[in-house]
mmCIF file of C-alpha atoms in Angstrom:
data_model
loop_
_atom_site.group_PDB
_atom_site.id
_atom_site.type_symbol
_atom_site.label_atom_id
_atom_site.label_comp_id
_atom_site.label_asym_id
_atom_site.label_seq_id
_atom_site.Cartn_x
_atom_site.Cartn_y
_atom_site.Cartn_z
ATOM 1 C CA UNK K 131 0.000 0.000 0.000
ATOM 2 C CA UNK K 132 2.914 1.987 -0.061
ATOM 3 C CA UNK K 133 2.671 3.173 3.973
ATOM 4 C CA UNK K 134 5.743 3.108 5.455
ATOM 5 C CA UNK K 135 6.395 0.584 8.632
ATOM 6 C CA UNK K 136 8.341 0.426 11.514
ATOM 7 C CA UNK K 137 10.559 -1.877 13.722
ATOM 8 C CA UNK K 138 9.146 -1.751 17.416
ATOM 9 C CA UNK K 139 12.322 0.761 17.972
ATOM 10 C CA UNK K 140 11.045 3.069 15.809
ATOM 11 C CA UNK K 141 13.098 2.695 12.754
ATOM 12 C CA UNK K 142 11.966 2.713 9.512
ATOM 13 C CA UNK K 143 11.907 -0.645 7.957
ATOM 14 C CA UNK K 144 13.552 -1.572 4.610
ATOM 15 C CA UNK K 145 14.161 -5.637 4.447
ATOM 16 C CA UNK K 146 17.743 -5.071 4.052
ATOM 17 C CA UNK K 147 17.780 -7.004 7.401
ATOM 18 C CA UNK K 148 15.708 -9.956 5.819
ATOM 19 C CA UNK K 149 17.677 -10.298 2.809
ATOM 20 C CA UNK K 150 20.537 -10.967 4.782
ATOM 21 C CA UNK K 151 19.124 -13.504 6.977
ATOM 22 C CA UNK K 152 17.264 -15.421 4.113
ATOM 23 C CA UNK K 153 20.273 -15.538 1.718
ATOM 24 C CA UNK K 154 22.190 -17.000 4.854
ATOM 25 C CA UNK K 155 19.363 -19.402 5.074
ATOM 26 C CA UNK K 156 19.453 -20.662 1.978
ATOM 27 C CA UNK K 157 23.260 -21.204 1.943
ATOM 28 C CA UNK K 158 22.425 -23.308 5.266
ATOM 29 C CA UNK K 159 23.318 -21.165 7.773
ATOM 30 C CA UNK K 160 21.109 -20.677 10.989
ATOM 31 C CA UNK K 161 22.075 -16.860 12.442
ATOM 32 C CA UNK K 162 19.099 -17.326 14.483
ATOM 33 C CA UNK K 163 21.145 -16.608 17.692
ATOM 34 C CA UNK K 164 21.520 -13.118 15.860
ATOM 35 C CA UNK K 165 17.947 -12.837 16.359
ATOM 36 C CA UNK K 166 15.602 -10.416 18.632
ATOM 37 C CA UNK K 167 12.605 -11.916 20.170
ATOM 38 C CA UNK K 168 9.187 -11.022 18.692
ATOM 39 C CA UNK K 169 8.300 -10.138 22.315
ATOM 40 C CA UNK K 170 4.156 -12.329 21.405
ATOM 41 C CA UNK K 171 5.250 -15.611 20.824
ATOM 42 C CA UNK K 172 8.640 -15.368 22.295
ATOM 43 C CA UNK K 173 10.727 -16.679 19.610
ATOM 44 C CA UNK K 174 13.443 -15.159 17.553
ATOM 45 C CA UNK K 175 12.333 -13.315 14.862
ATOM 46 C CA UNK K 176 14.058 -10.923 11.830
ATOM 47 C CA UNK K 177 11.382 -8.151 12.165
ATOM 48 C CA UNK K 178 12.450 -7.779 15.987
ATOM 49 C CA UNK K 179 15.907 -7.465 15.171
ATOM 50 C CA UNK K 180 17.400 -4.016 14.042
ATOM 51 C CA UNK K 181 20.785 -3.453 12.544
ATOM 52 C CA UNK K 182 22.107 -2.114 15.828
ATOM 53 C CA UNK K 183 21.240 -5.449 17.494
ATOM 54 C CA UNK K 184 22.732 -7.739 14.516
ATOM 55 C CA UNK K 185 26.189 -6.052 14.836
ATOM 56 C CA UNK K 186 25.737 -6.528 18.799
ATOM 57 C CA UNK K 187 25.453 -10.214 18.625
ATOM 58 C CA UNK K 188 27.717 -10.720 15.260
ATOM 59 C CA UNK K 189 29.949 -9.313 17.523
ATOM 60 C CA UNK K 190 29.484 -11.517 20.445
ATOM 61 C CA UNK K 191 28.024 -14.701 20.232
ATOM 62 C CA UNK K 192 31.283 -16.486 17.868
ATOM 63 C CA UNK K 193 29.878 -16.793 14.432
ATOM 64 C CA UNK K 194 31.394 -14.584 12.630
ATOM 65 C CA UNK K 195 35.007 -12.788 12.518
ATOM 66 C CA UNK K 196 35.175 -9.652 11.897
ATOM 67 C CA UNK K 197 37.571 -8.759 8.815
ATOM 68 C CA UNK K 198 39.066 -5.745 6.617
ATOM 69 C CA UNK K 199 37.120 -4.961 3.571
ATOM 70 C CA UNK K 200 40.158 -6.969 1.295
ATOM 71 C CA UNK K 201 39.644 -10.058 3.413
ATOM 72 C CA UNK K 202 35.920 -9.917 3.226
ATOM 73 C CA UNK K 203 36.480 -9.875 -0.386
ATOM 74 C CA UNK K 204 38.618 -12.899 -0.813
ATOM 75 C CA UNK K 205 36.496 -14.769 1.445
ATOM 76 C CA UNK K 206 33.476 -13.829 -0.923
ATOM 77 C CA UNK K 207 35.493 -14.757 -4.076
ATOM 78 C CA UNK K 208 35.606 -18.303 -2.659
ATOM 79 C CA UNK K 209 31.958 -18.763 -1.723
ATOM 80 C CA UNK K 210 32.203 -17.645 2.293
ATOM 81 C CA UNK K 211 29.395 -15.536 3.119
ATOM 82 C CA UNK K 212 30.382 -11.607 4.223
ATOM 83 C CA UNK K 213 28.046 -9.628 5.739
ATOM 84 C CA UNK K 214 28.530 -5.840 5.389
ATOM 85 C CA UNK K 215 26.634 -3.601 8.375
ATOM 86 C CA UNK K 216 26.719 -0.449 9.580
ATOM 87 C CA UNK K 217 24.458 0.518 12.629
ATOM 88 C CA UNK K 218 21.533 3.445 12.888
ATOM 89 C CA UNK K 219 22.082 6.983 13.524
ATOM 90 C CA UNK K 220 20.425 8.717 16.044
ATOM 91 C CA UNK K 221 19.451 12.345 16.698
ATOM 92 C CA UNK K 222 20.636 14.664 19.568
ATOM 93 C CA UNK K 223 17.582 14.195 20.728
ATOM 94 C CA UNK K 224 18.215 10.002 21.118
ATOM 95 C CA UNK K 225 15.603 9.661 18.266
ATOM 96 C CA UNK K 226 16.757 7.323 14.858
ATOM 97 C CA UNK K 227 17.447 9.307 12.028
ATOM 98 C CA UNK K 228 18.844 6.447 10.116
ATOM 99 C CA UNK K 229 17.865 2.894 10.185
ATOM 100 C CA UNK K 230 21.431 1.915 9.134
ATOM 101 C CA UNK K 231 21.936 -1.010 6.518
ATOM 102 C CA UNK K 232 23.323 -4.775 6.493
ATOM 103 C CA UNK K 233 24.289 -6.395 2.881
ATOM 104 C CA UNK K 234 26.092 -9.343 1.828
ATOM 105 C CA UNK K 235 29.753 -8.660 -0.303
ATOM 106 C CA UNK K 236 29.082 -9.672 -3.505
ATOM 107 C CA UNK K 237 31.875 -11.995 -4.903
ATOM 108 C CA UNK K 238 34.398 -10.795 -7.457
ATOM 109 C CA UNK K 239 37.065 -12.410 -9.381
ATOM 110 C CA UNK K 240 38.831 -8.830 -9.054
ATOM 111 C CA UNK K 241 40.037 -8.068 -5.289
ATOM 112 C CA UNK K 242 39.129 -3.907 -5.149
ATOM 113 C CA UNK K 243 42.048 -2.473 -3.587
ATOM 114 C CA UNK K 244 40.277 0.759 -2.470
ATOM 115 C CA UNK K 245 36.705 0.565 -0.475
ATOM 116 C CA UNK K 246 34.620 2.763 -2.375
ATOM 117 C CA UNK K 247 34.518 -0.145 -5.392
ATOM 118 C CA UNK K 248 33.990 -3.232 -3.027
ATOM 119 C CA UNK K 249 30.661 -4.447 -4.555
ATOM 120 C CA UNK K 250 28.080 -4.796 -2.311
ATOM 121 C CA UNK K 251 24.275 -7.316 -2.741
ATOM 122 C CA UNK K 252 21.283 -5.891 -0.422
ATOM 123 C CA UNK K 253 17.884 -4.807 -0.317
ATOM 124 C CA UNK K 254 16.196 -2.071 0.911
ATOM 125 C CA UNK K 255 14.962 1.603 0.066
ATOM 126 C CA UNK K 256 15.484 2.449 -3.464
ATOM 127 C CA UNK K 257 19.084 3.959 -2.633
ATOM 128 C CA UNK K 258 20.899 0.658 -2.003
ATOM 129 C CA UNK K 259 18.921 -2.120 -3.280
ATOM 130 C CA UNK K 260 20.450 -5.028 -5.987
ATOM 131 C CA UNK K 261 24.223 -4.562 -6.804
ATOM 132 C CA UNK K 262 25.433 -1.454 -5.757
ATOM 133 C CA UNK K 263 29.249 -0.246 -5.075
ATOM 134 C CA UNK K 264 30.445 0.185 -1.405
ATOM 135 C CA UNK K 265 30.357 3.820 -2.215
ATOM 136 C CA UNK K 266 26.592 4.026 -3.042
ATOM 137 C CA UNK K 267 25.479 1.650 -0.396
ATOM 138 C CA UNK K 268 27.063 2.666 2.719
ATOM 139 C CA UNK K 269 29.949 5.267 2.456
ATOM 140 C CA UNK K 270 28.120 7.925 0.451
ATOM 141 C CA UNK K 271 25.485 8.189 3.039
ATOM 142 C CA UNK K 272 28.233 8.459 5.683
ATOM 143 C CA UNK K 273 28.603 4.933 7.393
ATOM 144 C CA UNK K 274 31.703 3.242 7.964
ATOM 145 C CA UNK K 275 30.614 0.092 7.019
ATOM 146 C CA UNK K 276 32.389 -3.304 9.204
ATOM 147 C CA UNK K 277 33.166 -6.349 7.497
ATOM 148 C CA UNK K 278 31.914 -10.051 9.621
ATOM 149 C CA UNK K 279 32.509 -13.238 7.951
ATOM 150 C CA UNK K 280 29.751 -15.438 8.683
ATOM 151 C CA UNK K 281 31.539 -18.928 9.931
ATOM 152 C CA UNK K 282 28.418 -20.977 9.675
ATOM 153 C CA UNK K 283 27.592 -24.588 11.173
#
């Protein structure tokens, strides 16, 4: 209908989130410990679980390493999944102003030796959706994106 939703934090919601997690799915990887809890049923859930939290638990719970942007490449380039995040901004005020953005590095037989051409695969708004350049999915909009490969089983 074209109204725009929320995450129960208040951010605005773009899927960039669930792209990630079903592409991991489908390569067979459960990042379900990533997860928030949909607070009604009490079970993980991908719509309870903003960027902010993701990069919390990527960073804690031992799936995932986190790497430079030329390792993250190279690990793509042989089929290991990279996950490319960058967490919400928020206001003065404590309010979001930016939802952030999580994306998958899309693999390259070329190893980009400067960021801004690391190829990046994601949803979301209009701005960063499909294949976009590092550059036009996270750094032109002023995040420093971080680099986690996803270990898996």
């Amino acid at each position: 209908s074209g109204a725009t939703q929320y995450y129960p934090n208040g951010a605005v919601m773009t899927y960039c989130n669930i792209f990630v997690y079903l592409f991991l799915q489908r390569l067979g990887i459960n990042i379900d410990v990533l997860l928030g809890v949909d607070w009604r049923n009490n079970k993980p859930s991908v719509y309870y679980t903003p960027i902010s939290l993701f990069l919390k638990m990527m960073e804690t719970h031992g799936i995932a390493d986190e790497v430079d942007f030329i390792k993250g490449q190279n690990f793509a380039k042989f089929g290991c999944p990279v996950v490319v995040i960058a967490p919400e901004k928020y206001g003065s005020d404590g309010k979001i102003i930016d939802a952030g953005h999580i994306a998958l590095v899309y693999p390259q037989d070329e190893i980009q030796k400067n960021e801004i051409d690391v190829m990046i695969s994601g949803a979301g708004s209009r701005a960063v959706w499909g294949l976009k350049s590092c550059y036009d999915a996270f750094l032109k909009f002023g995040y420093k994106p971080r680099y986690f490969h996803i270990r898996g089983k």
